[in-house]
Short mmCIF file of C-alpha atoms in Angstrom, two decimals:
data_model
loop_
_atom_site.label_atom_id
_atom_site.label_comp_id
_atom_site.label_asym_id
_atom_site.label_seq_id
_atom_site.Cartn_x
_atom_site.Cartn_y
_atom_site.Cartn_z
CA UNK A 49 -31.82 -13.41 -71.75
CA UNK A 50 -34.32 -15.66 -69.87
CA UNK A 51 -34.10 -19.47 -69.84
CA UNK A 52 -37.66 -19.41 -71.85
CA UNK A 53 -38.01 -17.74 -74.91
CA UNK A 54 -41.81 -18.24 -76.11
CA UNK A 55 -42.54 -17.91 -79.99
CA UNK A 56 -44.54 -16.16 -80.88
CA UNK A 57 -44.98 -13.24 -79.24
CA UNK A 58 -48.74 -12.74 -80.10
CA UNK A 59 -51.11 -15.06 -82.09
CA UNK A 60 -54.81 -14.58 -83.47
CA UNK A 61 -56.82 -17.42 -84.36
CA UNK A 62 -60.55 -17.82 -84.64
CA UNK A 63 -62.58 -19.79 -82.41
CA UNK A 64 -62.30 -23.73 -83.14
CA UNK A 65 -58.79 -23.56 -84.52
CA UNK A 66 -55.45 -24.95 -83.22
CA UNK A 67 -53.43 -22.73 -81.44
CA UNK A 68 -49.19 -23.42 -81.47
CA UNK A 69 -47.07 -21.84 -79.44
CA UNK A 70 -43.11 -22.73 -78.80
CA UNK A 71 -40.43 -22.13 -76.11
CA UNK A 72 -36.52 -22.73 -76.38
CA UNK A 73 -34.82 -22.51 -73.13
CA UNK A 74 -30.72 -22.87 -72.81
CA UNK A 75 -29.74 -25.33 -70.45
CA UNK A 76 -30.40 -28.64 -68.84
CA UNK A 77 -33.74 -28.84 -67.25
CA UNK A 78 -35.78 -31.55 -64.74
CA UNK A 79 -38.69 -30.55 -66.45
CA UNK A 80 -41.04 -28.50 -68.27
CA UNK A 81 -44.20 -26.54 -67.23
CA UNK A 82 -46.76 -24.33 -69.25
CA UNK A 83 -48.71 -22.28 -67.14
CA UNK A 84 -51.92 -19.68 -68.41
CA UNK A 85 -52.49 -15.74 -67.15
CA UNK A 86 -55.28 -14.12 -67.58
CA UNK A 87 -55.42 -10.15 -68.00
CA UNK A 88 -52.13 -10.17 -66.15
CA UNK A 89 -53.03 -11.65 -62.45
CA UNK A 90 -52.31 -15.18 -61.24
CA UNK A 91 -50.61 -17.52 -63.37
CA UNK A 92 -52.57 -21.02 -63.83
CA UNK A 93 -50.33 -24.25 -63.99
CA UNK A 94 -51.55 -26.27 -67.08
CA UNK A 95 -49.40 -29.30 -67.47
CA UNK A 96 -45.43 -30.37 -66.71
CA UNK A 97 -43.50 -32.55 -68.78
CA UNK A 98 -40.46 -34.24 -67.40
CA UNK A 99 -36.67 -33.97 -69.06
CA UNK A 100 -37.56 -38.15 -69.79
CA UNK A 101 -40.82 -37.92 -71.59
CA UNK A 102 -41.56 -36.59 -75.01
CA UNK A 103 -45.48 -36.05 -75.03
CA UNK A 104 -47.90 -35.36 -72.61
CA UNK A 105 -51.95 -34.97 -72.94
CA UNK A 106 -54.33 -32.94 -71.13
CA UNK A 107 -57.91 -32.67 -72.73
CA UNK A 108 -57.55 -30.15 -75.24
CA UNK A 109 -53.57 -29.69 -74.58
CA UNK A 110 -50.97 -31.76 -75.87
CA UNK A 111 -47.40 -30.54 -75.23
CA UNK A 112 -44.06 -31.97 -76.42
CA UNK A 113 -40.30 -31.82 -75.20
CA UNK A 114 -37.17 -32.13 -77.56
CA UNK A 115 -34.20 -32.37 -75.19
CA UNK A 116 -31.61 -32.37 -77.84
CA UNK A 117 -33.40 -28.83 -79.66
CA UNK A 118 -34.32 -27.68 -75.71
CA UNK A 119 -37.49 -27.10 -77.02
CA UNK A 120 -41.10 -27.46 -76.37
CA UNK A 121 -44.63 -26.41 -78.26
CA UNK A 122 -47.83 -26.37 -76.58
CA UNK A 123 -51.27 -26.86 -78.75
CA UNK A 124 -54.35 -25.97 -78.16
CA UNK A 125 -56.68 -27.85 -80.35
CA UNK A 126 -60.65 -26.34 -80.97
CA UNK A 127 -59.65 -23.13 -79.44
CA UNK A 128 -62.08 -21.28 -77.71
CA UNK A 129 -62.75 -17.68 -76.72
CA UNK A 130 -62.07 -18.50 -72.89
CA UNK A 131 -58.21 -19.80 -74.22
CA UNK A 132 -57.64 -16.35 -74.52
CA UNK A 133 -54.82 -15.51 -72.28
CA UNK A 134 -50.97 -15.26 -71.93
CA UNK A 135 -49.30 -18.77 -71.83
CA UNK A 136 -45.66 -19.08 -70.09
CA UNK A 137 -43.42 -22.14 -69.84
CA UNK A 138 -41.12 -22.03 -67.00
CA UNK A 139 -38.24 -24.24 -67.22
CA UNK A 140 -36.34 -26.09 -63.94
CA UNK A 141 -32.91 -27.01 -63.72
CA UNK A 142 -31.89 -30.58 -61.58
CA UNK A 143 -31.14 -29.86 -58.25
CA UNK A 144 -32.73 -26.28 -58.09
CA UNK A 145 -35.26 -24.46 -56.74
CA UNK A 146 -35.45 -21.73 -59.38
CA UNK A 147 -38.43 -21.59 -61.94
CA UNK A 148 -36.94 -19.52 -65.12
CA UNK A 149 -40.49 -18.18 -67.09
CA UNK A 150 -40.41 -17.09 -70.32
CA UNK A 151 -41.88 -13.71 -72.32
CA UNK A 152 -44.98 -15.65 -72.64
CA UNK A 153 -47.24 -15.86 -76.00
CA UNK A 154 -50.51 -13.42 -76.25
CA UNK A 155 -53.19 -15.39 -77.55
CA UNK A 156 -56.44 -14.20 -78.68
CA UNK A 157 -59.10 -16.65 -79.76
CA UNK A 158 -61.98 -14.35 -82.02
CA UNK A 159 -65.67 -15.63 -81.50
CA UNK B 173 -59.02 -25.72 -49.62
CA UNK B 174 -58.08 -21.85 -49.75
CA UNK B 175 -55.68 -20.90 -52.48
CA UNK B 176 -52.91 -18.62 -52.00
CA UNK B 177 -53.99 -15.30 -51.37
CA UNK B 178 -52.31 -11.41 -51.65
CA UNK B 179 -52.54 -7.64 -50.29
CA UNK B 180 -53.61 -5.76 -51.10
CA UNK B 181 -54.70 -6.26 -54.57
CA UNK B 182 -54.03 -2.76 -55.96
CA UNK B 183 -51.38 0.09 -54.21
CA UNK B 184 -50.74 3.37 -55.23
CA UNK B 185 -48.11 4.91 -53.08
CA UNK B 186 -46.20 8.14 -53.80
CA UNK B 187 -42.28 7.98 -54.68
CA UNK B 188 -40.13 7.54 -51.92
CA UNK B 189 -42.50 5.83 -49.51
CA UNK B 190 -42.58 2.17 -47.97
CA UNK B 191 -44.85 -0.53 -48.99
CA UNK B 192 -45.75 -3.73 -47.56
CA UNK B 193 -46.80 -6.42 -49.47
CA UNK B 194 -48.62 -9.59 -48.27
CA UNK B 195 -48.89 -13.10 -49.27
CA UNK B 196 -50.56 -16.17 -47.27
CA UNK B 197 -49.42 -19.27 -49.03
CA UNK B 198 -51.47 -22.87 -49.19
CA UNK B 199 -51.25 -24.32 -45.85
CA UNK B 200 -48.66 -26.74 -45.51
CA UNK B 201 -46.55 -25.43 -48.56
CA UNK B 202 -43.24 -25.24 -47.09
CA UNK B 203 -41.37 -23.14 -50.45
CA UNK B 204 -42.57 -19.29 -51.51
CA UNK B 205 -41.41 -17.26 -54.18
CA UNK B 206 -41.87 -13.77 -55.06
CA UNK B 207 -42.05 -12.42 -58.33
CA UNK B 208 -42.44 -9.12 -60.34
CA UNK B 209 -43.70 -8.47 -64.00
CA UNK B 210 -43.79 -5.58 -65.17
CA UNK B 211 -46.46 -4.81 -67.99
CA UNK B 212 -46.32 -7.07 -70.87
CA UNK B 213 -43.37 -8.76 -69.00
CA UNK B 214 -42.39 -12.20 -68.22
CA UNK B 215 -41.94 -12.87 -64.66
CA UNK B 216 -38.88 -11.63 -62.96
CA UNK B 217 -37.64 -14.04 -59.88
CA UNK B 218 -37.13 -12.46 -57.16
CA UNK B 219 -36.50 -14.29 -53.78
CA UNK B 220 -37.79 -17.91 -52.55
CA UNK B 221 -37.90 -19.44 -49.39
CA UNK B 222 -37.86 -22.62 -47.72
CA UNK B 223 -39.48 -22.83 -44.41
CA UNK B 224 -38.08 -18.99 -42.46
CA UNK B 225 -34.80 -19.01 -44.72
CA UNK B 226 -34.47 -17.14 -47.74
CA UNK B 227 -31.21 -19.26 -49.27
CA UNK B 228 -30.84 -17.15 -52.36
CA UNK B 229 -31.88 -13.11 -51.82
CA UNK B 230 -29.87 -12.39 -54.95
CA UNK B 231 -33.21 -11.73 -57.58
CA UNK B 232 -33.74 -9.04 -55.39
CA UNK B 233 -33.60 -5.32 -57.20
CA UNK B 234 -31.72 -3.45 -54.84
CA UNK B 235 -30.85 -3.15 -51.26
CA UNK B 236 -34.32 -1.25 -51.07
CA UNK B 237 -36.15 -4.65 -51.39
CA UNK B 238 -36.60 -6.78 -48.88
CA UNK B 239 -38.29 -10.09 -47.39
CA UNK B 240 -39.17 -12.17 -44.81
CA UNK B 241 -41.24 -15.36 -43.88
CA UNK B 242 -42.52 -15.65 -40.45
CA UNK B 243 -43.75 -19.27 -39.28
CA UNK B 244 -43.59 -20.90 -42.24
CA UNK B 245 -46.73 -19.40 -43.58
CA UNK B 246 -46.97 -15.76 -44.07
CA UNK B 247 -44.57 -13.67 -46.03
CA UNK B 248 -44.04 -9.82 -46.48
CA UNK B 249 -42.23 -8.08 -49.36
CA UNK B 250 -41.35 -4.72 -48.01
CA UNK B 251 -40.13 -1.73 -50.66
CA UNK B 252 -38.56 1.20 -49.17
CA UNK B 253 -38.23 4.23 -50.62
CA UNK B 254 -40.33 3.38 -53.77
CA UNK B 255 -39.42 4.27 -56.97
CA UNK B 256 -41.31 4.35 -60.40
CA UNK B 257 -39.56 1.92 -61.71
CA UNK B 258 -40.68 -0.28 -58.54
CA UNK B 259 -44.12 -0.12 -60.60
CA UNK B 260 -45.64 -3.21 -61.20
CA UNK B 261 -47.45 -6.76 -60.54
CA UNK B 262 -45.98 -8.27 -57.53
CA UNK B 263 -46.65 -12.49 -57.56
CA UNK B 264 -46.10 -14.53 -55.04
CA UNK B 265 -46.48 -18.52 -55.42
CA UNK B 266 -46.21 -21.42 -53.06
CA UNK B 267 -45.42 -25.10 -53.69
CA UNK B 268 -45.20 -27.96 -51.34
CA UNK B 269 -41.22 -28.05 -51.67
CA UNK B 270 -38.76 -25.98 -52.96
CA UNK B 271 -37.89 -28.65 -55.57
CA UNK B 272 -38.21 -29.32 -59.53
CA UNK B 273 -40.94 -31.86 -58.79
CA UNK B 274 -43.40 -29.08 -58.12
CA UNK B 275 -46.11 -27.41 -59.92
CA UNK B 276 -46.44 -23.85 -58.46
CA UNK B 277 -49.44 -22.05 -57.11
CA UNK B 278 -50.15 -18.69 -57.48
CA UNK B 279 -51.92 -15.90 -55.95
CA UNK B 280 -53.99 -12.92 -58.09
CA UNK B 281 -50.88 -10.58 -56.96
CA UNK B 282 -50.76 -7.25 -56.11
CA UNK B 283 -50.32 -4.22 -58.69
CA UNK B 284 -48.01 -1.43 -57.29
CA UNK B 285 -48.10 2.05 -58.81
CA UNK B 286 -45.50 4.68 -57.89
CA UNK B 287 -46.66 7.90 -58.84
#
């Protein structure tokens, strides 16, 4: 299976909630990126988290790393109707050129 | 600046011919990488390059996939003999270097149909 296994597979919220999403990946990593795709083009990075940090804030997105789970969660706090998209995190491994994506999480923010 | 841009952005080709797909990556981005999802799909690696050299071909399909990088800019994704199977979004990205450090940059791909 892939390095990146997102959880869940699909979420609904409505419009103003948090949104959660996880991904568990299998081996050592140099970091940790979350990118968004919308109806199925071009991926959009969002934010990378290096193997050393724990946290990391961007406006409404606040991801976490937990090396010892090898896991991360993304949140989206007050969603909003444009958050609507896929989200992927793609994990890399030291010394490697390889970005391993994940399934990805379907959100759907209702207005 | 420009982004990194594909074509086309929509093929249809009947089974069994050859396609040619196109990527132009940000100027000055020295690492590629070519992807496929299919629908509903994560992303599926399938080659990278640094500069002209391709250092790891082995994400490609089949020996009916190939690629090259001309100049360090420019890359083409050829498909011979297409299949249905072959059907799907075709990604490419660029980053500055092919190295953890980077973010990667993607273009609005290119969505093959073998009919």
């Amino acid at each position: 299976s892939q390095q990146g296994e997102e959880d869940p597979q699909a979420l609904s919220i409505q419009e103003g909630e948090n949104a959660t999403m996880n991904c568990s990946y299998k081996t050592s990593i140099n970091n940790l990126q979350w990118y968004r795709q919308n109806s199925g083009r071009g991926l959009v990075h969002l934010i990378l988290i290096r193997s050393n940090e724990r946290e990391k804030h961007s406006g409404r997105l606040r991801v976490t790393l937990d090396t010892s789970k090898k896991s991360s969660s993304l949140l989206i706090t007050a969603s909003r109707a444009a958050d609507t998209a896929s989200y992927f995190c793609a994990t890399v491994s030291s010394g490697t050129y390889k970005y391993i994506f994940g399934t990805g999480t379907r959100l759907k923010v209702l207005a | 600046g420009a982004g990194v841009s594909q074509s086309p952005s929509n093929k249809v080709t009947e089974k069994g011919k050859d396609v040619e797909l196109r990527c132009d990556p940000i100027s000055g981005h020295t690492a590629l990488y070519w992807y496929r999802q299919s629908l509903g799909q994560g992303l599926e690696f399938l080659i990278y390059f640094q500069g002209n050299s391709a250092p790891d071909k082995s994400g490609l399909p089949s020996d009916r996939f190939s690629a090259e990088r001309t100049g360090g800019s420019v890359s083409t994704l050829t498909i011979q003999r297409t299949q249905q199977e072959d059907s799907a979004v075709y990604l490419c990205a660029s980053s500055p270097e092919a190295l953890a450090a980077y973010e990667q940059y993607f273009g609005p791909g290119t969505r093959l149909t073998v009919t």
